[in-house]
PDB file of C-alpha atoms and ligand atoms in Angstrom:
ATOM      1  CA  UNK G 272       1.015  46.283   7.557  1.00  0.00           C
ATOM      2  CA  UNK G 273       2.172  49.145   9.463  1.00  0.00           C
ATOM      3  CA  UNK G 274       5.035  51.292   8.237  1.00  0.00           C
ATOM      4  CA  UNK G 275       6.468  53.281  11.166  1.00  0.00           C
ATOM      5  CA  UNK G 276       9.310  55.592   9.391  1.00  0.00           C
ATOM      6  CA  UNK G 277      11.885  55.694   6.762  1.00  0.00           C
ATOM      7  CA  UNK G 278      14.847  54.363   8.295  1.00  0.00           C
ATOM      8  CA  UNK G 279      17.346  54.540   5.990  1.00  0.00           C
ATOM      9  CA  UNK G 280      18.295  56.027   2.374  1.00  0.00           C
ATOM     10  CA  UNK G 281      20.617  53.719   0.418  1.00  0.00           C
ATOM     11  CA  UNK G 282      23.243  54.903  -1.619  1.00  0.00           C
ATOM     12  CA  UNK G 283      25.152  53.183  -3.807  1.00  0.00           C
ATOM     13  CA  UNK G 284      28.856  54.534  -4.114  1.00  0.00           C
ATOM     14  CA  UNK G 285      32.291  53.049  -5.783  1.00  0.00           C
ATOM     15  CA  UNK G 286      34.206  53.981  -2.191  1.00  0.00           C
ATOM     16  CA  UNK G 287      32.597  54.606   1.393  1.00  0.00           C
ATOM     17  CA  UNK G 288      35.806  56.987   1.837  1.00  0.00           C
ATOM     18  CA  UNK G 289      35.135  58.678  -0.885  1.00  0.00           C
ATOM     19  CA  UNK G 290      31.540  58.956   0.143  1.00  0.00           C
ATOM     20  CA  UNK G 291      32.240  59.477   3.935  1.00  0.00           C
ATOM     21  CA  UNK G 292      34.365  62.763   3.070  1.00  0.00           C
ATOM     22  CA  UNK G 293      31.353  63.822   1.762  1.00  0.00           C
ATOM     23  CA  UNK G 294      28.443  63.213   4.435  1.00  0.00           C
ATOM     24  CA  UNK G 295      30.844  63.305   7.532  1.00  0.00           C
ATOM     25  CA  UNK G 296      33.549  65.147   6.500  1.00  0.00           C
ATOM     26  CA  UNK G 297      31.407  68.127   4.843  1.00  0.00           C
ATOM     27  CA  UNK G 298      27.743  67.673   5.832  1.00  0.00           C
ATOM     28  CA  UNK G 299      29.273  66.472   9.483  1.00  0.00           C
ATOM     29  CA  UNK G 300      26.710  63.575   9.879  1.00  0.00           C
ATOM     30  CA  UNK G 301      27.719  61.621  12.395  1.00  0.00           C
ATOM     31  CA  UNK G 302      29.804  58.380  11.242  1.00  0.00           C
ATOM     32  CA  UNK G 303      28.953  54.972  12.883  1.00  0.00           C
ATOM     33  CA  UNK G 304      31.572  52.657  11.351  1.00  0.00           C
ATOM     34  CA  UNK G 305      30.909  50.058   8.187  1.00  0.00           C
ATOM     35  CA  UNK G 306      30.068  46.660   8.193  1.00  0.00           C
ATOM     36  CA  UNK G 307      30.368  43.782   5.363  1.00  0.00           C
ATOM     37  CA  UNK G 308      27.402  41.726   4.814  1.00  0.00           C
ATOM     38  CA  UNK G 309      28.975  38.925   2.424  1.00  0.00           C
ATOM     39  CA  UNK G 310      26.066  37.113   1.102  1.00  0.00           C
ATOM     40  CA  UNK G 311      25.139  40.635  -0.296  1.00  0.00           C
ATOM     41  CA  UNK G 312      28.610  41.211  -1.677  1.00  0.00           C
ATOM     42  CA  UNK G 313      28.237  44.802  -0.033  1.00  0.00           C
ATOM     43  CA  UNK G 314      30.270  47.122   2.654  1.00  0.00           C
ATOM     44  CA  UNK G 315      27.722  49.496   4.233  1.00  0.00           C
ATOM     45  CA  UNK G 316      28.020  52.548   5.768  1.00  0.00           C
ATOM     46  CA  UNK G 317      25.578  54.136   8.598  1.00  0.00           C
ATOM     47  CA  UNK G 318      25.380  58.121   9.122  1.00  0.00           C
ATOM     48  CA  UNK G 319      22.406  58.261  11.451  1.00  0.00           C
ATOM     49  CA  UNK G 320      20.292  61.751  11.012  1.00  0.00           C
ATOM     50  CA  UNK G 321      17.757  61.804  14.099  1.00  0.00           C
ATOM     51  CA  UNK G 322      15.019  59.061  13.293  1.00  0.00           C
ATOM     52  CA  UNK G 323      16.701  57.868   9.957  1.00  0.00           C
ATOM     53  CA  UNK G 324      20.100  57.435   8.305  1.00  0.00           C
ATOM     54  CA  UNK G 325      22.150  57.358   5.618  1.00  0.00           C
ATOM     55  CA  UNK G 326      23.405  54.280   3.955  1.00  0.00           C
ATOM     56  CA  UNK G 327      26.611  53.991   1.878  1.00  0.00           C
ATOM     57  CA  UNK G 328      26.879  50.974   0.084  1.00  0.00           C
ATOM     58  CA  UNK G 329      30.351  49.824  -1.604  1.00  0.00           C
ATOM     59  CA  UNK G 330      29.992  46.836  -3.405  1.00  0.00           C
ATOM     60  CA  UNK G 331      32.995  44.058  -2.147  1.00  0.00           C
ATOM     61  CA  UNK G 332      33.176  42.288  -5.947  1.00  0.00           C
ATOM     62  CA  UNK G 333      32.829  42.969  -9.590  1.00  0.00           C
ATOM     63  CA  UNK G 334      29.402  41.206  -9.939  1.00  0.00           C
ATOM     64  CA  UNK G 335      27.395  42.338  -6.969  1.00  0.00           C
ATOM     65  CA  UNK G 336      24.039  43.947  -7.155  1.00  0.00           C
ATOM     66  CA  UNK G 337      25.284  46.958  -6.093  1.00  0.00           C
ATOM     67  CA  UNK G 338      28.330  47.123  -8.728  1.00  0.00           C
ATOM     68  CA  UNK G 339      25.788  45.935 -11.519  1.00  0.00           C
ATOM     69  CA  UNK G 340      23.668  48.416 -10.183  1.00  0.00           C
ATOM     70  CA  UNK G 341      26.552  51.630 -10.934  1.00  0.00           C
ATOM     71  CA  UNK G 342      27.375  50.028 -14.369  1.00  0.00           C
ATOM     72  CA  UNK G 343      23.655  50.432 -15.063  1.00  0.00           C
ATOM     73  CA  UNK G 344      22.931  53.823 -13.980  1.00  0.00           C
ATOM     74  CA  UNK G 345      25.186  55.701 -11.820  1.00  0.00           C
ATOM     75  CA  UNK G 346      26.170  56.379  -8.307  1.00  0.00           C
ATOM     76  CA  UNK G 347      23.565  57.533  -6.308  1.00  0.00           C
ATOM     77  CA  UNK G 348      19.784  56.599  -4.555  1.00  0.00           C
ATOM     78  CA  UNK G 349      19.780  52.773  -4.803  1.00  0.00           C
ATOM     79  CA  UNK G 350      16.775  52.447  -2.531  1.00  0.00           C
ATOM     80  CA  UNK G 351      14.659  53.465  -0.060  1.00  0.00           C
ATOM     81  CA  UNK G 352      13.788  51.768   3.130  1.00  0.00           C
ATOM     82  CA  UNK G 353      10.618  51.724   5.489  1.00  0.00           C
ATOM     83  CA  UNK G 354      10.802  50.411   9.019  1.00  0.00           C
ATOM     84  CA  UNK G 355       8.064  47.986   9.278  1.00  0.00           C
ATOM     85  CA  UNK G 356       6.410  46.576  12.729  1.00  0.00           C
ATOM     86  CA  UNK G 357       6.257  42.843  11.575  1.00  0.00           C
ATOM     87  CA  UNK G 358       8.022  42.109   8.514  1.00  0.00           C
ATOM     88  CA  UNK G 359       6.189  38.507   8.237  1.00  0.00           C
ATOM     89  CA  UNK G 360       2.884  40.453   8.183  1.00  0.00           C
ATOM     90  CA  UNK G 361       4.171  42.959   5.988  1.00  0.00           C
ATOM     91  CA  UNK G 362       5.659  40.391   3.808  1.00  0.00           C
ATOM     92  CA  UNK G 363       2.360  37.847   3.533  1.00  0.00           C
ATOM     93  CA  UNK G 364      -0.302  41.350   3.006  1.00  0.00           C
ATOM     94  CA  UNK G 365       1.848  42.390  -0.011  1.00  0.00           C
ATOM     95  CA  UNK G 366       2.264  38.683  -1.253  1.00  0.00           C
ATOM     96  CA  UNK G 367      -1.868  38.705  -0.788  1.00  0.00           C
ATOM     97  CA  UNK G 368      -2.143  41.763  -2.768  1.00  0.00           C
ATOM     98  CA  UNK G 369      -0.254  40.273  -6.238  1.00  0.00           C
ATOM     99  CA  UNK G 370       3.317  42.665  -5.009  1.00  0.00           C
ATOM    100  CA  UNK G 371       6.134  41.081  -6.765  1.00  0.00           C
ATOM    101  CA  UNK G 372       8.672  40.379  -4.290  1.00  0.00           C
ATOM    102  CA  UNK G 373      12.307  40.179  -4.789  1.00  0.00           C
ATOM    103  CA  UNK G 374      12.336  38.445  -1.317  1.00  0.00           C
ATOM    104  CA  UNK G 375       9.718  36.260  -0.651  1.00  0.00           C
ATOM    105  CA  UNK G 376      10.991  35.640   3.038  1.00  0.00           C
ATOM    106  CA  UNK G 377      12.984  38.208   5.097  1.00  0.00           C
ATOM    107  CA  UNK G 378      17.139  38.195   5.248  1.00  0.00           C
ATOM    108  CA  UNK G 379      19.168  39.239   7.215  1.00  0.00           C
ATOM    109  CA  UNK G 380      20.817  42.761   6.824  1.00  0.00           C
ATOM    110  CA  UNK G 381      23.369  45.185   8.230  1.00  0.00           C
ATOM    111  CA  UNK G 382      22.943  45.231  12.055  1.00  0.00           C
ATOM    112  CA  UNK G 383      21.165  43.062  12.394  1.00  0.00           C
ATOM    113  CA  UNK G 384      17.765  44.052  11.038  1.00  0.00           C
ATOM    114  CA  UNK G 385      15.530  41.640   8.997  1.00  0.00           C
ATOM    115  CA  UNK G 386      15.269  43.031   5.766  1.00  0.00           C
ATOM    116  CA  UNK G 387      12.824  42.076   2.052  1.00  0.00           C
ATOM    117  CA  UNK G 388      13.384  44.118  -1.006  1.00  0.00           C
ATOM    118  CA  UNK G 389      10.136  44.523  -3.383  1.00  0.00           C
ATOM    119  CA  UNK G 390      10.648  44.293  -7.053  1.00  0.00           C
ATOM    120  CA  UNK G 391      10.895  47.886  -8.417  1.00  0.00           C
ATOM    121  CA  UNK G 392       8.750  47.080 -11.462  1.00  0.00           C
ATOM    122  CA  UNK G 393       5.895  46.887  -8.559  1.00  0.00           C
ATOM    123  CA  UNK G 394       6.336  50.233  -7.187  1.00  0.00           C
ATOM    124  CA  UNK G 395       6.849  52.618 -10.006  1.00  0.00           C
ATOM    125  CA  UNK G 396      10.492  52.245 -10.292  1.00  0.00           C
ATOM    126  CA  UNK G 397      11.670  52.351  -6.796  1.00  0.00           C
ATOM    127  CA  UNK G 398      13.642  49.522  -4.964  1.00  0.00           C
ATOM    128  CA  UNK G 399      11.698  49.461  -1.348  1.00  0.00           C
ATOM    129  CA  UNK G 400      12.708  47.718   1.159  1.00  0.00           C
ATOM    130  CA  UNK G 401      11.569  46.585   4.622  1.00  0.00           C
ATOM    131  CA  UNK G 402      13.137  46.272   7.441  1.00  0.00           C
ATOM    132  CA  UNK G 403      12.339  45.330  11.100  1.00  0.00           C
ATOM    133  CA  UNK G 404      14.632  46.080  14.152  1.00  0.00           C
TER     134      UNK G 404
HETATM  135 ZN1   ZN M 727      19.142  49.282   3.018  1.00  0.00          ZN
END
């Protein structure tokens, strides 16, 4: 498996305008426009810094991960995600190594990217997830 870069930080938020008043409007990243993914009941947000970005995500219904995930604990770092050369590969060398998996095959994300989320209680706590673009 080779991981090339972080490519994005996701952050889970109750409103992207809220949020985008914030990172644009104060810390003046650079804004590239939101996009629904429905299956995910999720709006995203992209504020590209250099290499990586930042993610806003604004859950579109009450019982979404990302709203269960706020009721839980908070606002803030939902996960973090890697940018991956071959997700299959990355995907079937973590499967070989005993990784629980949240998604045993990739999905498909914002922009298009294939994305795989491992199970947190695998890496210490954190939510990872792949992506390939
Ligand atoms: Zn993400």
């Amino acid at each position: 498996m080779k991981i090339l870069k972080i490519d994005h930080l996701g952050i889970a938020v109750n409103s992207i305008d809220e949020g985008k008043a914030f990172w644009n409007g104060i810390l003046g990243l650079e804004f590239e426009g939101t996009e629904t993914v429905e299956e995910q009941k999720v709006t995203t947000a992209f504020f590209p810094i250099s290499e990586s970005e930042v993610e806003l995500l604004e859950s579109t219904a009450p019982d979404g991960p990302v709203a269960k995930y706020i009721e839980k604990r908070g606002q803030g770092i939902q996960h973090i995600a890697f940018r991956v050369e071959n997700i299959e590969t990355a995907l079937a060398e973590l499967k070989e190594k005993g990784v629980r998996l949240i998604d045993q095959e990739p999905r498909k994300g914002a922009g298009g990217a294939k994305i795989a989320f491992l199970h947190p209680k695998a890496t210490g706590g954190v939510l990872v997830e792949l992506c390939e673009r």
